Tab-separated table of C-alpha atoms and ligand atoms in Angstrom:
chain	number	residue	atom	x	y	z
A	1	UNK	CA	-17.738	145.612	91.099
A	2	UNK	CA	-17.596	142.332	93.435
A	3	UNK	CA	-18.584	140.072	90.565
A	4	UNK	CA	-16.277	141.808	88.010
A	5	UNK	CA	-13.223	141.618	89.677
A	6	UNK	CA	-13.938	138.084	90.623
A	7	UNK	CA	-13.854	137.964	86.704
A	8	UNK	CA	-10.442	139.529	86.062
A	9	UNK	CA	-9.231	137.362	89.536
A	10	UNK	CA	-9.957	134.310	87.588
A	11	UNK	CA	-8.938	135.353	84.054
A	12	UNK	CA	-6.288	133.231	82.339
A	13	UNK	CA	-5.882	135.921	79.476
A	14	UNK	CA	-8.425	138.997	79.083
A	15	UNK	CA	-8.479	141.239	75.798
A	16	UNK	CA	-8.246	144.429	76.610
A	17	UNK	CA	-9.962	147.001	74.282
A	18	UNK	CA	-9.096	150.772	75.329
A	19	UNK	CA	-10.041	154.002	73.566
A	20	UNK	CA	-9.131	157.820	74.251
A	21	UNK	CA	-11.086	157.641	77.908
A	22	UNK	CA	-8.314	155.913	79.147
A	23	UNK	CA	-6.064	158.767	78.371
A	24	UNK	CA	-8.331	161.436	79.739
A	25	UNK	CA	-6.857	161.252	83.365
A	26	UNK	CA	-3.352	161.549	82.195
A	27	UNK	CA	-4.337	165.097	80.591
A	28	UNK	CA	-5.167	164.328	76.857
A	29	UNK	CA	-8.771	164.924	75.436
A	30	UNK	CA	-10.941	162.720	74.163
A	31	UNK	CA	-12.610	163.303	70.961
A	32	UNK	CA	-16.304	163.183	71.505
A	33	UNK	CA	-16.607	164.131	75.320
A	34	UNK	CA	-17.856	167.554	75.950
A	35	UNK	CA	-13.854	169.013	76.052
A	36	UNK	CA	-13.080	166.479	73.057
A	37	UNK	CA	-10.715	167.230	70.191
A	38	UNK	CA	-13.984	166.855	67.688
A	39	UNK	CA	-16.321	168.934	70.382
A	40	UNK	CA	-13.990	171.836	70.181
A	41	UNK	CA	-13.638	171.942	66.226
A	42	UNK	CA	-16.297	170.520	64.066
A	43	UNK	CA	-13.226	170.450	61.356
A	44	UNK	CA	-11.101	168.046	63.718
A	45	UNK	CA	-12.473	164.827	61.473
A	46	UNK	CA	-12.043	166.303	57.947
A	47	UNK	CA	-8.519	167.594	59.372
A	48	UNK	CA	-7.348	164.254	60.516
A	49	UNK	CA	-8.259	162.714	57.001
A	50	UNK	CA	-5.650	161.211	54.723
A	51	UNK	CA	-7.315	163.755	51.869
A	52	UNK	CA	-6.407	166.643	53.937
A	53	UNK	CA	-2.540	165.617	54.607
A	54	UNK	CA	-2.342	165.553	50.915
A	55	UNK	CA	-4.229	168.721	49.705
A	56	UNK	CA	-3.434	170.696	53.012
A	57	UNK	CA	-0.450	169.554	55.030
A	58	UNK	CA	0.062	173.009	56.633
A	59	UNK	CA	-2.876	173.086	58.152
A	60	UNK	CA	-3.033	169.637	58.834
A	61	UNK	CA	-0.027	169.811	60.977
A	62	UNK	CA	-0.959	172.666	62.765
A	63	UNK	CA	-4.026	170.513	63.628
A	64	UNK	CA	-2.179	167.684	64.675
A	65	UNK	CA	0.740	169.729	66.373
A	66	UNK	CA	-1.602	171.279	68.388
A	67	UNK	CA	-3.693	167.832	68.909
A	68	UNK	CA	-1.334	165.395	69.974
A	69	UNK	CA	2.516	166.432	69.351
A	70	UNK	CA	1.789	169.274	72.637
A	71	UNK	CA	1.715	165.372	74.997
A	72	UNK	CA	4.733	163.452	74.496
A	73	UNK	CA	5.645	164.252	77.808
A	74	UNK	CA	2.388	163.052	79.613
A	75	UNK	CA	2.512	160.056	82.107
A	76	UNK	CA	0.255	156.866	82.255
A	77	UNK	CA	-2.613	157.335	84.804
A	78	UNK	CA	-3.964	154.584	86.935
A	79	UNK	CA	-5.856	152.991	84.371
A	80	UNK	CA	-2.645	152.342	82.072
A	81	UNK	CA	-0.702	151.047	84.779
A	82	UNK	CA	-3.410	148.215	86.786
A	83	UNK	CA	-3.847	147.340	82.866
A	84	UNK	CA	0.013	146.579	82.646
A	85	UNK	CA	0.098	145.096	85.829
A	86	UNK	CA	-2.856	142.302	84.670
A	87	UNK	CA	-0.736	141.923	82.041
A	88	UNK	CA	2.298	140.893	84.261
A	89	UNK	CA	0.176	138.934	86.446
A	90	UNK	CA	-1.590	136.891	83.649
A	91	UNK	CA	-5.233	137.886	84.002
A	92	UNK	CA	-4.767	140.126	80.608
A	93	UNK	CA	-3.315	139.259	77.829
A	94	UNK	CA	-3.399	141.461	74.862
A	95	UNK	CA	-4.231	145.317	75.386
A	96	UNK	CA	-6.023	146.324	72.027
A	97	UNK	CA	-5.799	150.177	71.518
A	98	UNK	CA	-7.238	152.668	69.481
A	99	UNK	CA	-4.848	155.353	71.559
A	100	UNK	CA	-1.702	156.547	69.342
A	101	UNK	CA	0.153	158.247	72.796
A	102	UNK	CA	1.910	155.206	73.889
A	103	UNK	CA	0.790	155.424	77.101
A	104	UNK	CA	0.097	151.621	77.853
A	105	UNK	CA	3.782	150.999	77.227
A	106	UNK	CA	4.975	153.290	79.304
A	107	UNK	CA	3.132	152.265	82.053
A	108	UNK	CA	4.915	148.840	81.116
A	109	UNK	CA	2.548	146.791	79.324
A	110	UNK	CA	4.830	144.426	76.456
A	111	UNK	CA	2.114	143.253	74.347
A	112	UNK	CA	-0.114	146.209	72.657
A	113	UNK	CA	-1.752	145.926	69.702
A	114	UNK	CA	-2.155	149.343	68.272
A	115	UNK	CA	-5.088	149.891	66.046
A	116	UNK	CA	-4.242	153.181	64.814
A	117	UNK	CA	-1.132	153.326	64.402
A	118	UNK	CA	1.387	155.408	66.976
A	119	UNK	CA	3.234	158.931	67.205
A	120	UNK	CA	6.782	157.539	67.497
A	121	UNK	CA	7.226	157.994	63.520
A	122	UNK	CA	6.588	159.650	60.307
A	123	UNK	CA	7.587	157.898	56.858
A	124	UNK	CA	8.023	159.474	53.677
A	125	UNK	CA	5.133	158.579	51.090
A	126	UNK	CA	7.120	157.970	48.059
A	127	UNK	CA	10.747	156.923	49.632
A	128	UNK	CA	9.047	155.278	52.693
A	129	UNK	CA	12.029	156.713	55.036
A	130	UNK	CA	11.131	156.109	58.764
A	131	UNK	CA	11.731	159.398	60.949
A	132	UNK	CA	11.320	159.995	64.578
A	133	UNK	CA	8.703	162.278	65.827
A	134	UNK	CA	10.775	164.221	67.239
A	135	UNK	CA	12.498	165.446	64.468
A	136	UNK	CA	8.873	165.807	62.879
A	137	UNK	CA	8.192	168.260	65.636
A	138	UNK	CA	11.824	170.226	65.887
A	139	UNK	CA	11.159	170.973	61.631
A	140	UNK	CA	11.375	174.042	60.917
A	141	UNK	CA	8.493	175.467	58.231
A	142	UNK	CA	5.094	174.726	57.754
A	143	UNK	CA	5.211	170.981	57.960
A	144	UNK	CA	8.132	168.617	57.957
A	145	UNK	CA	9.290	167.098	54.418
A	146	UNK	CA	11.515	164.187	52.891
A	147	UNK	CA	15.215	165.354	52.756
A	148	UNK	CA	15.156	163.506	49.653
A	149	UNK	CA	11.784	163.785	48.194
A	150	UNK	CA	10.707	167.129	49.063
A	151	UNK	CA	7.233	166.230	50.251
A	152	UNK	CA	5.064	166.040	53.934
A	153	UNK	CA	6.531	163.542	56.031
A	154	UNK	CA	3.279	161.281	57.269
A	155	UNK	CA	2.760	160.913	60.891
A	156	UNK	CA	2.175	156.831	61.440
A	157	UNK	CA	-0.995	157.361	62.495
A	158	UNK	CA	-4.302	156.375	60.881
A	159	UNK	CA	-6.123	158.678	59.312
A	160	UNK	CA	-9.744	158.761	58.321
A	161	UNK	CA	-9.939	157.612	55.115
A	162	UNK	CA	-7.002	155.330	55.398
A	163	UNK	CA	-6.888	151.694	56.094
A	164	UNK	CA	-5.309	150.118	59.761
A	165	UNK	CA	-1.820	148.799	59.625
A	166	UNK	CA	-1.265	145.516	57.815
A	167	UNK	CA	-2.056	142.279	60.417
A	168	UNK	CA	-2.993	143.864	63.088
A	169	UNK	CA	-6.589	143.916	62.750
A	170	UNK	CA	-6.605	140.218	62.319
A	171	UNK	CA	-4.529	139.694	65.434
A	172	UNK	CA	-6.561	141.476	67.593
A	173	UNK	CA	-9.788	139.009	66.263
A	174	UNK	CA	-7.670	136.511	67.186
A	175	UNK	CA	-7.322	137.747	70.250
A	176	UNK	CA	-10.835	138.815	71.688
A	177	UNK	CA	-11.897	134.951	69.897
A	178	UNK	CA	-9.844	133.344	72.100
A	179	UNK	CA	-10.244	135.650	75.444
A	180	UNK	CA	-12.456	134.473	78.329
A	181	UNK	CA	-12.943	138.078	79.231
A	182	UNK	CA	-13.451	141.157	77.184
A	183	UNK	CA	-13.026	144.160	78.979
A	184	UNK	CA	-13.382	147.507	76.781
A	185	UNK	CA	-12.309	150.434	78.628
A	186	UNK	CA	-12.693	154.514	77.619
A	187	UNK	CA	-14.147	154.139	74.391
A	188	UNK	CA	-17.026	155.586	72.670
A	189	UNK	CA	-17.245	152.531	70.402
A	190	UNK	CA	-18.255	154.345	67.590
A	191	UNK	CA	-15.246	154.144	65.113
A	192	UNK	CA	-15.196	151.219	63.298
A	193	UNK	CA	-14.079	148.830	62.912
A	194	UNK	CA	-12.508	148.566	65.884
A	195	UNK	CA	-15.913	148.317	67.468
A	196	UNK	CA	-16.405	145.102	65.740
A	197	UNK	CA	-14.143	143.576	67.630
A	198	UNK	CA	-16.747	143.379	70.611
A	199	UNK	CA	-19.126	141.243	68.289
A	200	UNK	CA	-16.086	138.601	67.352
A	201	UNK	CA	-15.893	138.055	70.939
A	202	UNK	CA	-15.508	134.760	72.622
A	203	UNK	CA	-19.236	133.814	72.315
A	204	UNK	CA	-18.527	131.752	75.516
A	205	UNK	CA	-16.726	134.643	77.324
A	206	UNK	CA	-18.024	137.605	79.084
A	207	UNK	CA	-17.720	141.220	78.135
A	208	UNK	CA	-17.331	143.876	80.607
A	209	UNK	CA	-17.603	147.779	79.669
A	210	UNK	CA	-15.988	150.226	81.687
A	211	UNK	CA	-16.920	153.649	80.776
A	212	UNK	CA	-17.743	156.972	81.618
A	213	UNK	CA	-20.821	157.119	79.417
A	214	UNK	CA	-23.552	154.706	77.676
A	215	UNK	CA	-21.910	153.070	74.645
A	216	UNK	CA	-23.932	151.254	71.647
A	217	UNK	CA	-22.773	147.995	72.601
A	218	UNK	CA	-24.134	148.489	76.799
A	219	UNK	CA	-27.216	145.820	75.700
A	220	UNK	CA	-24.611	143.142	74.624
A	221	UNK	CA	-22.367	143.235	77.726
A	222	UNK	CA	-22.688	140.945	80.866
A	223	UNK	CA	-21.398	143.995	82.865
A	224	UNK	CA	-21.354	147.773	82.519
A	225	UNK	CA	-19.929	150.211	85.030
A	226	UNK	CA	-20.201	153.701	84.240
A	227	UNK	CA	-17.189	155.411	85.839
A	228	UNK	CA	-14.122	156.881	85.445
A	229	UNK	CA	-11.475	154.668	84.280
A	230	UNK	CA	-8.434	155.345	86.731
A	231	UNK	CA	-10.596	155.225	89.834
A	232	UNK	CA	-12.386	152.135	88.515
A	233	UNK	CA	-10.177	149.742	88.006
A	234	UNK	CA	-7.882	150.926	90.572
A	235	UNK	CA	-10.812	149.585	93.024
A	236	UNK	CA	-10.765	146.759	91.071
A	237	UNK	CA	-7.159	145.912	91.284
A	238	UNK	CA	-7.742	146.356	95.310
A	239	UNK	CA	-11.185	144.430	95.398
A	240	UNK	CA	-8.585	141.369	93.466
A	241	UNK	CA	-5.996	141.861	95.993
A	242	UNK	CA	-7.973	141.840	99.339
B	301	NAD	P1	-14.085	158.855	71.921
B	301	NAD	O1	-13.713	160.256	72.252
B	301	NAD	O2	-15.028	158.614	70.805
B	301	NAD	O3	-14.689	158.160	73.221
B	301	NAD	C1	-14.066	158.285	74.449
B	301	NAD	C2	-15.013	157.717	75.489
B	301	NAD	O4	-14.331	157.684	76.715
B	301	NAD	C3	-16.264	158.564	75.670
B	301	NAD	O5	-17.411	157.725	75.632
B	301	NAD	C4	-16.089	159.177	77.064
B	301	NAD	O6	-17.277	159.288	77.793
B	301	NAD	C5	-15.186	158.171	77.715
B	301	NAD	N1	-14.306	158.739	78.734
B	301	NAD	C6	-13.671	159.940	78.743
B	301	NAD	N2	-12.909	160.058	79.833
B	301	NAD	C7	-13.093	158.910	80.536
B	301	NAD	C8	-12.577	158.434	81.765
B	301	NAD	N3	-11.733	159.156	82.507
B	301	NAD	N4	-12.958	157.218	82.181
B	301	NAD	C9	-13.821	156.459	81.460
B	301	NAD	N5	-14.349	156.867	80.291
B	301	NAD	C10	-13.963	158.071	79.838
B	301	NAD	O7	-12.717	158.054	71.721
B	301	NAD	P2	-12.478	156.641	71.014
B	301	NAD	O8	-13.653	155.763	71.211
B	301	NAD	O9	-11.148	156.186	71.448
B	301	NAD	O10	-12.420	157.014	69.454
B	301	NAD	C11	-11.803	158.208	68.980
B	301	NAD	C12	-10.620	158.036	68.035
B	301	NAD	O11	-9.660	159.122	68.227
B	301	NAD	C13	-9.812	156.804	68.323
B	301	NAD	O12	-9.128	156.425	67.205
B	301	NAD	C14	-8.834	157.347	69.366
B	301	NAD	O13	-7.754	156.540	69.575
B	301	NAD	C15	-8.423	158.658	68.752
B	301	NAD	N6	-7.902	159.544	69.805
B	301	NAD	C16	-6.787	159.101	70.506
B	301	NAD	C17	-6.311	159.818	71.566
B	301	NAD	C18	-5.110	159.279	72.319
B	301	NAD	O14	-4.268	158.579	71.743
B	301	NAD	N7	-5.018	159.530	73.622
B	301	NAD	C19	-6.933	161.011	71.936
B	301	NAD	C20	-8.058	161.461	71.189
B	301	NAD	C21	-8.528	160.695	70.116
């Protein structure tokens, strides 16, 4: 802990990569942890696919009602707010997310690159109309559909089966290729490819994992603390400051 905050102390611009675990202590699941969104239904991957919005938006929406819609009014936890105070000190520069809950802004951080996409719209398919999610979630029916087109409304989130948002891939590689510091934070790192971003690091930098379990990539890091995320980097924060 000593040696890794002396790390972040030091930084001049960290990437940040985060995944569901940071989001755990605020109240939403995970997906592979033992109370995970995939743990609880086997179907929760072929659900969240882009083939099942199209051939199955009822149930689809139920789904992701139930999944995510049930947490806009959760708060950032610990973890989301030390983040977006690095950020305001310096030591961290981009936050890289695969979380779609919005939590690292709200806790204040201004630059977040989001990976897969966010819950603060649906667009229509065919029109492209931009709607707010919270109209999504006040429609009445089955799921919500195009006033003009007639057809599901898609939440601008990515879906398996559907590619990231345009730019924002490469931006991130820019970002971990530049970093000093990688520090990768409540992720499984098993969905690609935002896992791939820990081999594009800075080959000169370090890479730190913070996580509650092993990941695949524990060999290839200079530091791995297995913990929860919150509490960790909380004493981290207080280990910089003392
Ligand atoms: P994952 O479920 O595959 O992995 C989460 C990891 O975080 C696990 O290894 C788990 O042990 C760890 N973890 C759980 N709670 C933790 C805590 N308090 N502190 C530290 N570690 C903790 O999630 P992923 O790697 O992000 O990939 C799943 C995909 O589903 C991603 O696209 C993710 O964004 C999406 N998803 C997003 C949300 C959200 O926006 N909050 C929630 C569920 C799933």
């Amino acid at each position: 802990m000593q040696e890794v905050a002396k790390l972040i102390k030091n930084s001049t611009g960290a990437a940040v990569l985060t995944g569901a675990g940071v989001s755990t202590e605020s109240g939403i699941p995970d997906f592979r942890s033992s109370t995970g969104l995939y743990t609880q239904n086997q179907d929760a991957m072929n659900l969240l696919s882009l083939s099942s919005f199209f051939s199955r938006p009822a149930e689809f929406y139920r789904f992701f009602k139930d999944a995510f819609l049930r947490y806009s009014d959760v708060e950032p936890n610990p973890a989301h707010k030390v983040l977006a105070k690095w950020q305001q000190e310096g030591r961290v520069r981009a936050i890289i997310t695969q979380n779609v809950d919005g939590l690292h802004q709200k806790a204040g951080a201004t630059y977040v690159l989001e990976l897969h996409g966010h819950l603060r719209t649906a667009y229509c398919p065919r029109c492209k109309t931009s709607v707010p999610m919270s109209e999504v979630a006040a429609a009445p029916g089955p799921y919500p559909t195009c006033k003009t087109c007639n057809i599901a409304l898609k939440p601008d989130v990515v879906l398996f089966e559907e590619s990231l948002p345009e730019g924002v891939f490469e931006q991130a590689l820019q970002e971990v290729e530049q970093a000093d510091l990688m520090l990768v934070v409540g992720t499984s790192l098993s969905v690609s490819p935002a896992n791939y971003l820990v081999n594009y690091r800075n080959p000169n930098g370090r890479l730190v994992i913070i996580n509650k379990e092993a990941t695949p990539y524990d060999h290839t890091a200079d530091y791995v603390i297995y913990g929860r995320a919150g509490q960790t980097l909380l004493e981290l924060d207080q280990l910089i400051s003392s």
